[in-house]
Amino acid sequence: MKRIVIIATLLLSVGAVAQEEIKVGSKYGVDINYTLLKTKEAKKKDVYLIVATATNTNDYDLYYTARKVGTAYDNSFTKIKVRNATGIFSKGRSIHGNNLNVKTTEGLLSVIKAGEIYNFENTFRVKKGVKPMITNTFIRQLKNYEDFTILLNASAVNGEWKTSCGSGSMSLDYGSQNLKNGIEEKTVDAISQVVNGKQFVWLKIADNSFVRQDNNEYTLSYNNDTGMFKYSTSDGITCDWSKI
């Protein structure tokens, strides 16, 4: 219904005639379709408006990781190209999912919701009388949520925890810590622990692994399957921390 409304509105606004909706790709249960509207016939070129959609036809969500570009993230998952366009659209335009701001070992996670329609519209030009040549390429591998190794985040950590090595509780808060070494300064992921009125900071050293800032003989490792921390000391003491 959403696609019909979009196309109908465009037809009324430009007085153009639409071609039929064409499927240009299908993978992982995601269908890629487009509709063309010829909006202008110039002396040497024809002008088209393309309305492209991606629909997750599954009854479950699909996930993928965004590609890091400089300091930003590109969360597109498929790209449509007009191969014989005369302008920059020959390089293609992408369709994007929803960013979840969830870190995995592969990068930031994005989602294509079940039954949702993702779209874009764009104008392009081809030589007069030439039929547009349109292709699609999936540029990300789409997976189930459980196929990813989720890294720690605030929602998983923040709150009250208990330890198997005693009857007390503690509060944990996930954030970051600025570290300075001479003139160099960097920010790392960190966990703030408050227990019996004392605060300790745990610095991330690897995926889901932390070392206590004031004593590197104390370590924490997080198990994604159990949702628990393993506390260890250099003299062999180990405890399990579980969220209350």
Coordinates of N, CA and C in Angstrom, one line a residue:
M1 N 0.8 -1.2 0.0 CA 0.0 0.0 0.0 C 0.9 1.3 0.0
K2 N 1.9 1.3 0.8 CA 2.8 2.4 0.9 C 3.4 2.7 -0.5
R3 N 3.8 1.7 -1.2 CA 4.4 1.9 -2.6 C 3.4 2.5 -3.5
I4 N 2.2 2.0 -3.4 CA 1.1 2.5 -4.3 C 0.9 4.0 -4.1
V5 N 0.8 4.4 -2.8 CA 0.6 5.8 -2.5 C 1.7 6.7 -3.0
I6 N 2.9 6.2 -2.8 CA 4.1 7.0 -3.3 C 4.0 7.2 -4.8
I7 N 3.8 6.1 -5.5 CA 3.8 6.2 -7.0 C 2.6 7.0 -7.5
A8 N 1.4 6.8 -6.9 CA 0.3 7.6 -7.3 C 0.5 9.1 -7.1
T9 N 1.0 9.5 -6.0 CA 1.3 10.9 -5.7 C 2.3 11.5 -6.7
L10 N 3.3 10.7 -7.1 CA 4.3 11.2 -8.0 C 3.6 11.4 -9.4
L11 N 2.7 10.4 -9.8 CA 2.1 10.5 -11.1 C 1.2 11.8 -11.2
L12 N 0.5 12.1 -10.1 CA -0.4 13.3 -10.1 C 0.5 14.5 -10.1
S13 N 1.6 14.5 -9.5 CA 2.4 15.7 -9.4 C 3.2 16.1 -10.7
V14 N 3.6 15.0 -11.5 CA 4.4 15.3 -12.7 C 3.6 15.0 -14.0
G15 N 2.4 14.4 -13.8 CA 1.6 14.1 -15.0 C 2.3 13.0 -15.9
A16 N 3.0 12.1 -15.3 CA 3.8 11.1 -16.0 C 3.0 9.8 -16.1
V17 N 3.6 8.9 -17.0 CA 3.0 7.6 -17.1 C 4.0 6.6 -16.5
A18 N 3.5 5.7 -15.6 CA 4.4 4.8 -15.0 C 4.4 3.5 -15.7
Q19 N 5.6 2.8 -15.7 CA 5.7 1.5 -16.2 C 5.3 0.5 -15.1
E20 N 5.2 -0.7 -15.4 CA 4.9 -1.7 -14.3 C 6.0 -1.9 -13.3
E21 N 5.7 -2.3 -12.1 CA 6.7 -2.6 -11.1 C 7.5 -3.8 -11.5
I22 N 8.8 -3.7 -11.5 CA 9.7 -4.8 -12.0 C 10.6 -5.3 -10.8
K23 N 10.6 -6.6 -10.6 CA 11.5 -7.1 -9.6 C 12.9 -7.2 -10.2
V24 N 13.9 -6.6 -9.6 CA 15.3 -6.6 -10.1 C 16.2 -7.4 -9.3
G25 N 15.8 -7.9 -8.1 CA 16.6 -8.8 -7.3 C 15.8 -9.4 -6.2
S26 N 16.3 -10.5 -5.7 CA 15.7 -11.2 -4.5 C 16.7 -12.1 -3.9
K27 N 17.0 -11.9 -2.6 CA 17.9 -12.7 -1.9 C 17.6 -12.6 -0.4
Y28 N 17.9 -13.7 0.3 CA 17.6 -13.8 1.7 C 16.1 -13.6 2.1
G29 N 15.2 -13.6 1.1 CA 13.8 -13.3 1.3 C 13.5 -11.8 1.2
V30 N 14.5 -11.1 0.7 CA 14.3 -9.6 0.5 C 14.1 -9.4 -1.0
D31 N 13.0 -8.8 -1.4 CA 12.7 -8.5 -2.8 C 13.0 -7.0 -3.1
I32 N 13.7 -6.8 -4.2 CA 14.0 -5.5 -4.7 C 13.2 -5.2 -5.9
N33 N 12.4 -4.2 -5.9 CA 11.6 -3.8 -7.0 C 11.8 -2.3 -7.4
Y34 N 11.4 -2.0 -8.6 CA 11.4 -0.6 -9.0 C 10.3 -0.3 -10.0
T35 N 9.9 1.0 -10.0 CA 9.0 1.5 -11.0 C 9.6 2.7 -11.6
L36 N 9.5 2.9 -12.9 CA 10.0 4.0 -13.6 C 8.9 5.0 -14.1
L37 N 9.1 6.2 -13.9 CA 8.2 7.3 -14.4 C 9.0 8.2 -15.4
K38 N 8.6 8.2 -16.6 CA 9.3 9.1 -17.6 C 8.7 10.5 -17.4
T39 N 9.5 11.4 -16.9 CA 8.9 12.7 -16.5 C 9.2 13.8 -17.6
K40 N 10.1 13.5 -18.5 CA 10.4 14.6 -19.5 C 11.1 14.0 -20.7
E41 N 10.7 14.5 -21.8 CA 11.4 14.1 -23.1 C 12.1 15.3 -23.7
A42 N 13.4 15.4 -23.5 CA 14.1 16.5 -24.0 C 14.6 16.2 -25.4
K43 N 15.3 17.1 -26.0 CA 15.8 17.0 -27.4 C 16.7 15.8 -27.5
K44 N 17.7 15.7 -26.5 CA 18.7 14.6 -26.6 C 18.6 13.6 -25.6
K45 N 17.8 13.9 -24.5 CA 17.8 12.9 -23.4 C 16.3 12.8 -22.9
D46 N 16.1 11.6 -22.3 CA 14.8 11.3 -21.6 C 15.1 11.4 -20.1
V47 N 14.2 11.9 -19.3 CA 14.4 12.1 -17.9 C 13.4 11.1 -17.2
Y48 N 13.9 10.3 -16.3 CA 13.1 9.3 -15.5 C 13.2 9.6 -14.0
L49 N 12.1 9.2 -13.4 CA 12.1 9.1 -11.9 C 12.0 7.6 -11.6
I50 N 12.9 7.2 -10.7 CA 12.9 5.8 -10.3 C 12.4 5.7 -8.9
V51 N 11.5 4.9 -8.6 CA 11.0 4.6 -7.2 C 11.4 3.1 -6.9
A52 N 12.4 2.9 -6.0 CA 12.9 1.6 -5.7 C 12.6 1.2 -4.3
T53 N 12.2 -0.1 -4.1 CA 11.8 -0.6 -2.8 C 12.5 -1.9 -2.5
A54 N 12.8 -2.1 -1.2 CA 13.3 -3.3 -0.7 C 12.3 -3.8 0.4
T55 N 11.8 -5.0 0.3 CA 10.8 -5.6 1.2 C 11.3 -6.9 1.8
N56 N 11.3 -6.9 3.1 CA 11.6 -8.2 3.8 C 10.4 -9.0 3.9
T57 N 10.3 -10.0 3.0 CA 9.1 -10.9 2.9 C 9.1 -12.0 4.0
N58 N 10.1 -12.1 4.8 CA 10.2 -13.1 5.8 C 9.3 -12.7 7.0
D59 N 9.0 -13.6 7.9 CA 8.3 -13.3 9.1 C 9.2 -13.1 10.3
Y60 N 10.5 -12.8 10.0 CA 11.5 -12.5 11.0 C 12.4 -11.4 10.5
D61 N 13.1 -10.7 11.4 CA 14.0 -9.7 11.0 C 15.3 -10.2 10.5
L62 N 16.0 -9.4 9.7 CA 17.3 -9.8 9.2 C 18.3 -8.7 9.6
Y63 N 19.5 -9.2 9.8 CA 20.5 -8.3 10.4 C 21.8 -8.3 9.5
Y64 N 22.6 -7.2 9.6 CA 23.9 -7.1 8.9 C 24.7 -6.0 9.6
T65 N 26.0 -6.0 9.3 CA 26.8 -5.0 9.9 C 27.1 -3.9 8.9
A66 N 27.2 -2.6 9.5 CA 27.5 -1.5 8.7 C 28.9 -1.4 8.3
R67 N 29.2 -0.8 7.2 CA 30.6 -0.6 6.8 C 31.1 0.7 7.3
K68 N 32.3 0.7 7.9 CA 32.9 1.9 8.4 C 33.6 2.7 7.3
V69 N 33.2 4.0 7.2 CA 33.8 4.8 6.2 C 34.3 6.1 6.9
G70 N 35.7 6.1 7.1 CA 36.3 7.2 7.9 C 35.8 7.0 9.3
T71 N 35.1 8.1 9.8 CA 34.6 8.0 11.2 C 33.1 7.7 11.2
A72 N 32.5 7.6 10.1 CA 31.1 7.3 10.0 C 30.8 5.9 9.6
Y73 N 29.5 5.5 9.6 CA 29.2 4.1 9.2 C 28.1 4.2 8.0
D74 N 28.3 3.3 7.0 CA 27.4 3.2 5.9 C 26.6 1.9 6.2
N75 N 25.3 2.1 6.5 CA 24.5 0.9 6.8 C 23.6 0.5 5.6
S76 N 24.0 0.8 4.4 CA 23.3 0.3 3.2 C 23.5 -1.2 3.0
F77 N 22.5 -1.9 2.4 CA 22.6 -3.3 2.3 C 22.4 -3.8 0.8
T78 N 22.0 -2.9 -0.1 CA 21.8 -3.2 -1.5 C 22.0 -2.0 -2.3
K79 N 22.4 -2.1 -3.5 CA 22.7 -1.0 -4.4 C 22.0 -1.2 -5.8
I80 N 21.3 -0.2 -6.2 CA 20.7 -0.2 -7.5 C 21.4 0.7 -8.5
K81 N 21.7 0.3 -9.7 CA 22.4 1.1 -10.7 C 21.6 1.2 -11.9
V82 N 21.7 2.3 -12.6 CA 21.2 2.5 -13.9 C 22.5 2.5 -14.8
R83 N 22.8 1.4 -15.4 CA 24.1 1.2 -16.1 C 24.3 2.2 -17.2
N84 N 23.3 2.6 -17.9 CA 23.5 3.5 -19.0 C 23.0 4.9 -18.7
A85 N 22.9 5.3 -17.5 CA 22.5 6.7 -17.1 C 23.7 7.6 -17.5
T86 N 23.4 8.8 -17.9 CA 24.4 9.7 -18.3 C 25.0 10.6 -17.2
G87 N 24.5 10.5 -16.0 CA 25.0 11.3 -14.9 C 25.6 10.4 -13.8
I88 N 25.6 10.9 -12.6 CA 26.3 10.2 -11.5 C 25.5 9.0 -11.0
F89 N 24.2 8.9 -11.4 CA 23.4 7.8 -11.0 C 23.9 6.5 -11.6
S90 N 24.7 6.6 -12.6 CA 25.3 5.3 -13.1 C 26.1 4.6 -12.1
K91 N 26.6 5.4 -11.1 CA 27.4 4.8 -10.0 C 26.5 4.1 -9.0
G92 N 25.2 4.3 -9.0 CA 24.2 3.6 -8.2 C 23.8 4.4 -7.0
R93 N 22.7 3.9 -6.4 CA 22.3 4.5 -5.1 C 21.8 3.3 -4.2
S94 N 22.0 3.4 -2.9 CA 21.8 2.3 -2.0 C 20.5 2.5 -1.2
I95 N 20.0 1.4 -0.7 CA 18.9 1.3 0.2 C 19.5 1.0 1.6
H96 N 19.0 1.7 2.6 CA 19.5 1.5 3.9 C 18.5 0.9 4.9
G97 N 19.0 0.1 5.8 CA 18.2 -0.5 6.9 C 18.2 0.5 8.1
N98 N 17.8 0.0 9.3 CA 17.7 0.8 10.5 C 18.9 0.4 11.4
N99 N 19.7 1.5 11.7 CA 20.8 1.3 12.6 C 20.4 1.0 14.0
L100 N 20.9 0.0 14.7 CA 20.6 -0.4 16.0 C 21.5 0.1 17.1
N101 N 22.7 0.6 16.6 CA 23.7 1.1 17.6 C 24.1 0.0 18.6
V102 N 24.1 -1.2 18.0 CA 24.6 -2.4 18.8 C 25.9 -2.9 18.2
K103 N 26.9 -3.0 19.0 CA 28.2 -3.4 18.6 C 28.4 -4.9 18.5
T104 N 29.0 -5.4 17.5 CA 29.3 -6.9 17.4 C 30.8 -7.0 17.0
T105 N 31.3 -8.2 17.0 CA 32.7 -8.4 16.6 C 32.9 -8.0 15.2
E106 N 31.9 -7.9 14.4 CA 32.0 -7.6 13.0 C 31.7 -6.1 12.7
G107 N 31.2 -5.4 13.6 CA 30.9 -4.0 13.4 C 29.5 -3.6 14.0
L108 N 29.0 -2.4 13.7 CA 27.7 -2.0 14.2 C 26.6 -2.7 13.5
L109 N 25.6 -3.1 14.2 CA 24.5 -3.9 13.7 C 23.4 -3.0 13.2
S110 N 22.8 -3.4 12.0 CA 21.6 -2.8 11.4 C 20.6 -3.9 11.2
V111 N 19.3 -3.5 11.0 CA 18.2 -4.4 10.9 C 17.3 -4.1 9.7
I112 N 16.8 -5.1 9.1 CA 15.7 -5.0 8.1 C 14.5 -5.7 8.7
K113 N 13.5 -4.9 9.1 CA 12.4 -5.4 9.9 C 11.5 -6.3 9.0
A114 N 11.0 -7.4 9.6 CA 10.1 -8.2 8.9 C 8.8 -7.5 8.4
G115 N 8.6 -7.6 7.1 CA 7.4 -7.0 6.5 C 7.6 -5.5 6.2
E116 N 8.7 -4.9 6.5 CA 8.9 -3.5 6.3 C 9.4 -3.2 4.9
I117 N 9.0 -2.0 4.4 CA 9.4 -1.6 3.1 C 10.4 -0.4 3.2
Y118 N 11.5 -0.5 2.6 CA 12.6 0.5 2.6 C 12.7 1.0 1.1
N119 N 12.8 2.3 0.9 CA 12.8 2.8 -0.4 C 13.6 4.1 -0.6
F120 N 13.8 4.4 -1.9 CA 14.3 5.7 -2.3 C 13.7 6.1 -3.6
E121 N 13.8 7.4 -4.0 CA 13.4 7.8 -5.3 C 14.5 8.8 -5.8
N122 N 14.7 8.8 -7.1 CA 15.8 9.5 -7.7 C 15.5 9.8 -9.2
T123 N 15.9 10.9 -9.7 CA 15.8 11.2 -11.1 C 17.1 10.9 -11.8
F124 N 17.0 10.5 -13.1 CA 18.2 10.2 -13.9 C 17.9 10.5 -15.3
R125 N 19.0 10.5 -16.2 CA 18.8 10.8 -17.6 C 19.5 9.7 -18.4
V126 N 18.9 9.3 -19.5 CA 19.5 8.5 -20.5 C 19.3 9.1 -21.9
K127 N 20.1 8.6 -22.8 CA 20.0 9.2 -24.2 C 18.6 8.9 -24.7
K128 N 18.1 9.9 -25.5 CA 16.8 9.8 -26.0 C 16.5 8.5 -26.7
G129 N 15.4 7.9 -26.3 CA 14.9 6.6 -26.9 C 15.6 5.4 -26.4
V130 N 16.5 5.5 -25.5 CA 17.3 4.4 -24.9 C 16.5 3.9 -23.7
K131 N 16.3 2.6 -23.6 CA 15.7 2.0 -22.5 C 16.7 1.9 -21.3
P132 N 16.3 2.4 -20.1 CA 17.2 2.3 -18.9 C 17.6 0.8 -18.6
M133 N 18.8 0.6 -18.3 CA 19.3 -0.7 -18.0 C 19.6 -0.7 -16.5
I134 N 18.8 -1.4 -15.7 CA 18.8 -1.3 -14.2 C 19.2 -2.6 -13.6
T135 N 20.1 -2.6 -12.7 CA 20.6 -3.8 -12.0 C 20.6 -3.6 -10.5
N136 N 20.7 -4.6 -9.7 CA 20.8 -4.6 -8.3 C 21.8 -5.5 -7.8
T137 N 22.5 -5.1 -6.8 CA 23.5 -6.0 -6.1 C 23.4 -5.9 -4.6
F138 N 23.2 -7.0 -3.9 CA 23.3 -7.0 -2.5 C 24.7 -6.9 -2.0
I139 N 25.0 -5.9 -1.2 CA 26.3 -5.6 -0.8 C 26.6 -6.0 0.7
R140 N 25.7 -6.5 1.4 CA 25.9 -7.0 2.7 C 25.3 -8.4 2.8
Q141 N 25.9 -9.3 3.6 CA 25.3 -10.6 3.9 C 24.3 -10.4 5.1
L142 N 23.1 -10.9 4.8 CA 22.0 -10.7 5.8 C 22.0 -12.0 6.6
K143 N 21.8 -11.9 8.0 CA 21.9 -13.0 8.9 C 20.8 -12.9 9.9
N144 N 20.7 -13.9 10.7 CA 19.8 -13.9 11.9 C 20.6 -13.3 13.1
Y145 N 19.9 -12.7 14.1 CA 20.5 -12.0 15.2 C 21.5 -12.9 15.9
E146 N 21.1 -14.2 16.1 CA 22.0 -15.1 16.9 C 23.3 -15.5 16.1
D147 N 23.4 -15.1 14.9 CA 24.6 -15.4 14.1 C 25.7 -14.4 14.4
F148 N 25.4 -13.4 15.2 CA 26.4 -12.4 15.5 C 26.9 -12.5 16.9
T149 N 28.1 -12.2 17.2 CA 28.6 -12.1 18.5 C 28.5 -10.7 19.0
I150 N 27.5 -10.5 19.9 CA 27.2 -9.2 20.4 C 28.2 -8.7 21.5
L151 N 28.8 -7.6 21.3 CA 29.7 -7.0 22.3 C 28.9 -6.3 23.4
L152 N 29.6 -6.1 24.5 CA 28.9 -5.5 25.6 C 28.4 -4.1 25.3
N153 N 27.3 -3.7 25.9 CA 26.8 -2.4 25.7 C 26.1 -2.0 27.0
A154 N 25.7 -0.8 27.1 CA 25.1 -0.3 28.4 C 23.9 -1.0 28.8
S155 N 23.0 -1.4 27.9 CA 21.7 -2.1 28.3 C 22.0 -3.4 28.9
A156 N 23.1 -4.1 28.5 CA 23.4 -5.4 29.0 C 24.1 -5.3 30.4
V157 N 24.9 -4.2 30.6 CA 25.7 -4.1 31.8 C 25.1 -3.3 32.9
N158 N 24.5 -2.2 32.6 CA 24.1 -1.2 33.6 C 23.0 -1.9 34.6
G159 N 23.3 -1.7 35.9 CA 22.3 -2.2 36.8 C 23.1 -2.9 38.0
E160 N 22.3 -3.7 38.8 CA 22.8 -4.3 40.0 C 23.2 -5.8 39.6
W161 N 24.3 -6.2 40.2 CA 24.9 -7.5 40.0 C 25.2 -8.2 41.3
K162 N 25.2 -9.5 41.3 CA 25.7 -10.3 42.5 C 26.8 -11.2 42.1
T163 N 27.6 -11.6 43.1 CA 28.8 -12.4 42.8 C 28.6 -13.8 43.5
S164 N 29.2 -14.8 42.9 CA 29.1 -16.1 43.5 C 30.1 -16.3 44.7
C165 N 31.0 -15.2 44.9 CA 32.0 -15.3 45.9 C 31.5 -14.6 47.2
G166 N 30.3 -14.3 47.3 CA 29.8 -13.6 48.5 C 28.3 -13.3 48.4
S167 N 27.7 -12.7 49.4 CA 26.3 -12.4 49.5 C 26.0 -11.0 49.1
G168 N 27.0 -10.1 48.9 CA 26.7 -8.7 48.6 C 26.4 -8.5 47.1
S169 N 26.0 -7.3 46.8 CA 25.7 -6.9 45.5 C 26.6 -5.7 45.1
M170 N 26.6 -5.3 43.8 CA 27.4 -4.2 43.3 C 26.6 -3.6 42.1
S171 N 27.0 -2.4 41.8 CA 26.4 -1.7 40.6 C 27.5 -1.6 39.6
L172 N 27.1 -1.9 38.3 CA 28.0 -1.7 37.2 C 27.4 -0.7 36.2
D173 N 28.3 0.1 35.6 CA 27.8 1.1 34.6 C 28.8 1.0 33.4
Y174 N 28.3 0.9 32.2 CA 29.1 0.8 31.0 C 29.3 2.1 30.4
G175 N 30.5 2.5 30.1 CA 30.8 3.8 29.5 C 32.2 3.8 28.9
S176 N 32.9 4.9 29.1 CA 34.2 5.1 28.5 C 35.1 5.8 29.5
Q177 N 36.4 5.6 29.2 CA 37.4 6.2 30.1 C 38.5 6.9 29.2
N178 N 38.9 8.1 29.6 CA 40.0 8.8 28.9 C 41.3 8.4 29.5
L179 N 42.2 7.9 28.6 CA 43.6 7.5 29.1 C 44.6 8.4 28.5
K180 N 45.6 8.8 29.3 CA 46.6 9.7 28.8 C 48.0 9.1 29.1
N181 N 48.8 9.1 28.0 CA 50.1 8.6 28.1 C 51.1 9.6 27.5
G182 N 51.6 10.4 28.4 CA 52.4 11.6 27.9 C 51.5 12.6 27.2
I183 N 51.8 12.9 25.9 CA 51.0 13.8 25.2 C 49.8 13.1 24.5
E184 N 49.9 11.8 24.4 CA 48.8 11.0 23.7 C 47.7 10.8 24.6
E185 N 46.5 10.9 24.1 CA 45.3 10.6 24.8 C 44.3 9.8 24.0
K186 N 43.7 8.8 24.6 CA 42.7 8.0 23.9 C 41.6 7.6 24.8
T187 N 40.4 7.3 24.2 CA 39.2 6.9 24.9 C 39.0 5.4 24.7
V188 N 38.8 4.7 25.7 CA 38.5 3.2 25.6 C 37.2 2.9 26.4
D189 N 36.5 1.8 25.9 CA 35.4 1.3 26.6 C 35.7 0.9 28.0
A190 N 34.9 1.1 29.0 CA 35.2 0.8 30.4 C 33.9 0.5 31.2
I191 N 34.1 -0.2 32.3 CA 33.0 -0.5 33.2 C 33.3 0.1 34.5
S192 N 32.4 0.9 35.1 CA 32.6 1.4 36.4 C 31.9 0.5 37.4
Q193 N 32.6 0.0 38.4 CA 32.0 -0.9 39.4 C 32.0 -0.2 40.8
V194 N 30.8 -0.2 41.4 CA 30.7 0.4 42.8 C 30.3 -0.7 43.7
V195 N 31.1 -1.0 44.7 CA 30.8 -2.1 45.7 C 31.2 -1.6 47.1
N196 N 30.3 -1.6 48.0 CA 30.6 -1.2 49.4 C 31.1 0.2 49.4
G197 N 30.6 1.1 48.6 CA 31.0 2.5 48.6 C 32.3 2.8 47.9
K198 N 33.0 1.7 47.4 CA 34.2 1.9 46.6 C 34.0 1.8 45.1
Q199 N 34.8 2.5 44.4 CA 34.6 2.5 42.9 C 35.9 1.9 42.3
F200 N 35.7 1.0 41.3 CA 36.8 0.5 40.5 C 36.4 0.6 39.0
V201 N 37.4 0.8 38.2 CA 37.2 1.0 36.8 C 37.9 -0.2 36.1
W202 N 37.1 -0.8 35.2 CA 37.6 -1.9 34.4 C 37.8 -1.5 32.9
L203 N 39.0 -1.6 32.4 CA 39.3 -1.1 31.0 C 39.2 -2.3 30.0
K204 N 38.6 -2.0 28.9 CA 38.5 -3.0 27.8 C 39.8 -3.3 27.2
I205 N 40.2 -4.6 27.1 CA 41.5 -4.9 26.5 C 41.3 -5.8 25.2
A206 N 40.1 -6.4 25.1 CA 39.7 -7.2 23.9 C 38.2 -7.4 23.9
D207 N 37.7 -8.1 22.9 CA 36.3 -8.3 22.8 C 35.8 -8.9 24.1
N208 N 34.9 -8.2 24.9 CA 34.3 -8.7 26.1 C 35.3 -9.0 27.2
S209 N 36.5 -8.5 27.1 CA 37.5 -8.8 28.2 C 38.0 -7.4 28.7
F210 N 38.2 -7.4 30.1 CA 38.5 -6.2 30.8 C 39.6 -6.5 31.8
V211 N 40.4 -5.4 32.2 CA 41.4 -5.5 33.2 C 41.1 -4.3 34.2
R212 N 41.3 -4.6 35.5 CA 41.1 -3.5 36.4 C 42.2 -2.4 36.3
Q213 N 41.8 -1.2 36.2 CA 42.7 -0.1 35.9 C 43.8 0.0 37.0
D214 N 43.5 -0.2 38.3 CA 44.5 0.0 39.3 C 45.3 -1.3 39.6
N215 N 44.9 -2.4 38.9 CA 45.7 -3.7 39.2 C 45.4 -4.6 38.1
N216 N 46.3 -4.8 37.2 CA 46.1 -5.7 36.0 C 46.1 -7.2 36.3
E217 N 46.2 -7.5 37.6 CA 46.1 -8.9 38.0 C 44.7 -9.4 38.2
Y218 N 43.8 -8.4 38.1 CA 42.3 -8.7 38.1 C 41.7 -8.5 36.8
T219 N 41.0 -9.6 36.3 CA 40.4 -9.5 35.0 C 38.9 -9.9 35.0
L220 N 38.2 -9.4 34.0 CA 36.8 -9.7 33.8 C 36.6 -10.2 32.3
S221 N 35.8 -11.3 32.2 CA 35.5 -11.7 30.8 C 34.0 -12.0 30.8
Y222 N 33.3 -11.5 29.7 CA 31.9 -11.6 29.6 C 31.5 -12.8 28.7
N223 N 30.5 -13.6 29.1 CA 30.1 -14.7 28.3 C 28.7 -14.4 27.7
N224 N 28.7 -14.3 26.3 CA 27.4 -13.9 25.7 C 26.3 -14.9 25.9
D225 N 26.7 -16.2 26.0 CA 25.7 -17.2 26.1 C 25.0 -17.2 27.5
T226 N 25.8 -17.0 28.5 CA 25.2 -17.0 29.9 C 24.8 -15.7 30.4
G227 N 25.3 -14.6 29.7 CA 25.1 -13.3 30.2 C 25.7 -13.0 31.6
M228 N 26.9 -13.6 31.8 CA 27.6 -13.5 33.1 C 29.0 -13.1 32.9
F229 N 29.6 -12.4 33.9 CA 31.0 -12.1 33.9 C 31.8 -13.2 34.7
K230 N 33.0 -13.5 34.2 CA 33.9 -14.3 35.0 C 35.0 -13.4 35.6
Y231 N 35.0 -13.3 36.9 CA 36.0 -12.5 37.6 C 37.2 -13.5 37.9
S232 N 38.4 -13.0 37.6 CA 39.6 -13.9 37.9 C 40.7 -13.0 38.4
T233 N 41.5 -13.7 39.3 CA 42.7 -13.0 39.8 C 44.0 -13.9 39.4
S234 N 45.1 -13.3 39.5 CA 46.3 -14.0 39.1 C 46.7 -15.1 40.1
D235 N 46.1 -15.1 41.3 CA 46.4 -16.3 42.2 C 45.4 -17.4 42.1
G236 N 44.5 -17.3 41.1 CA 43.6 -18.4 40.8 C 42.2 -18.3 41.4
I237 N 41.8 -17.2 42.0 CA 40.5 -17.0 42.5 C 39.6 -16.7 41.3
T238 N 38.4 -17.3 41.2 CA 37.4 -17.0 40.1 C 36.1 -16.9 40.8
C239 N 35.3 -16.0 40.2 CA 33.9 -15.8 40.7 C 33.0 -15.5 39.4
D240 N 31.7 -15.9 39.5 CA 30.8 -15.5 38.5 C 30.0 -14.3 39.0
W241 N 29.8 -13.3 38.1 CA 28.9 -12.2 38.4 C 27.7 -12.4 37.5
S242 N 26.5 -12.3 38.1 CA 25.3 -12.4 37.4 C 24.4 -11.2 37.7
K243 N 23.6 -10.8 36.7 CA 22.8 -9.6 36.9 C 21.5 -9.9 37.7
I244 N 21.2 -9.0 38.6 CA 20.0 -9.3 39.5 C 18.8 -8.9 38.8

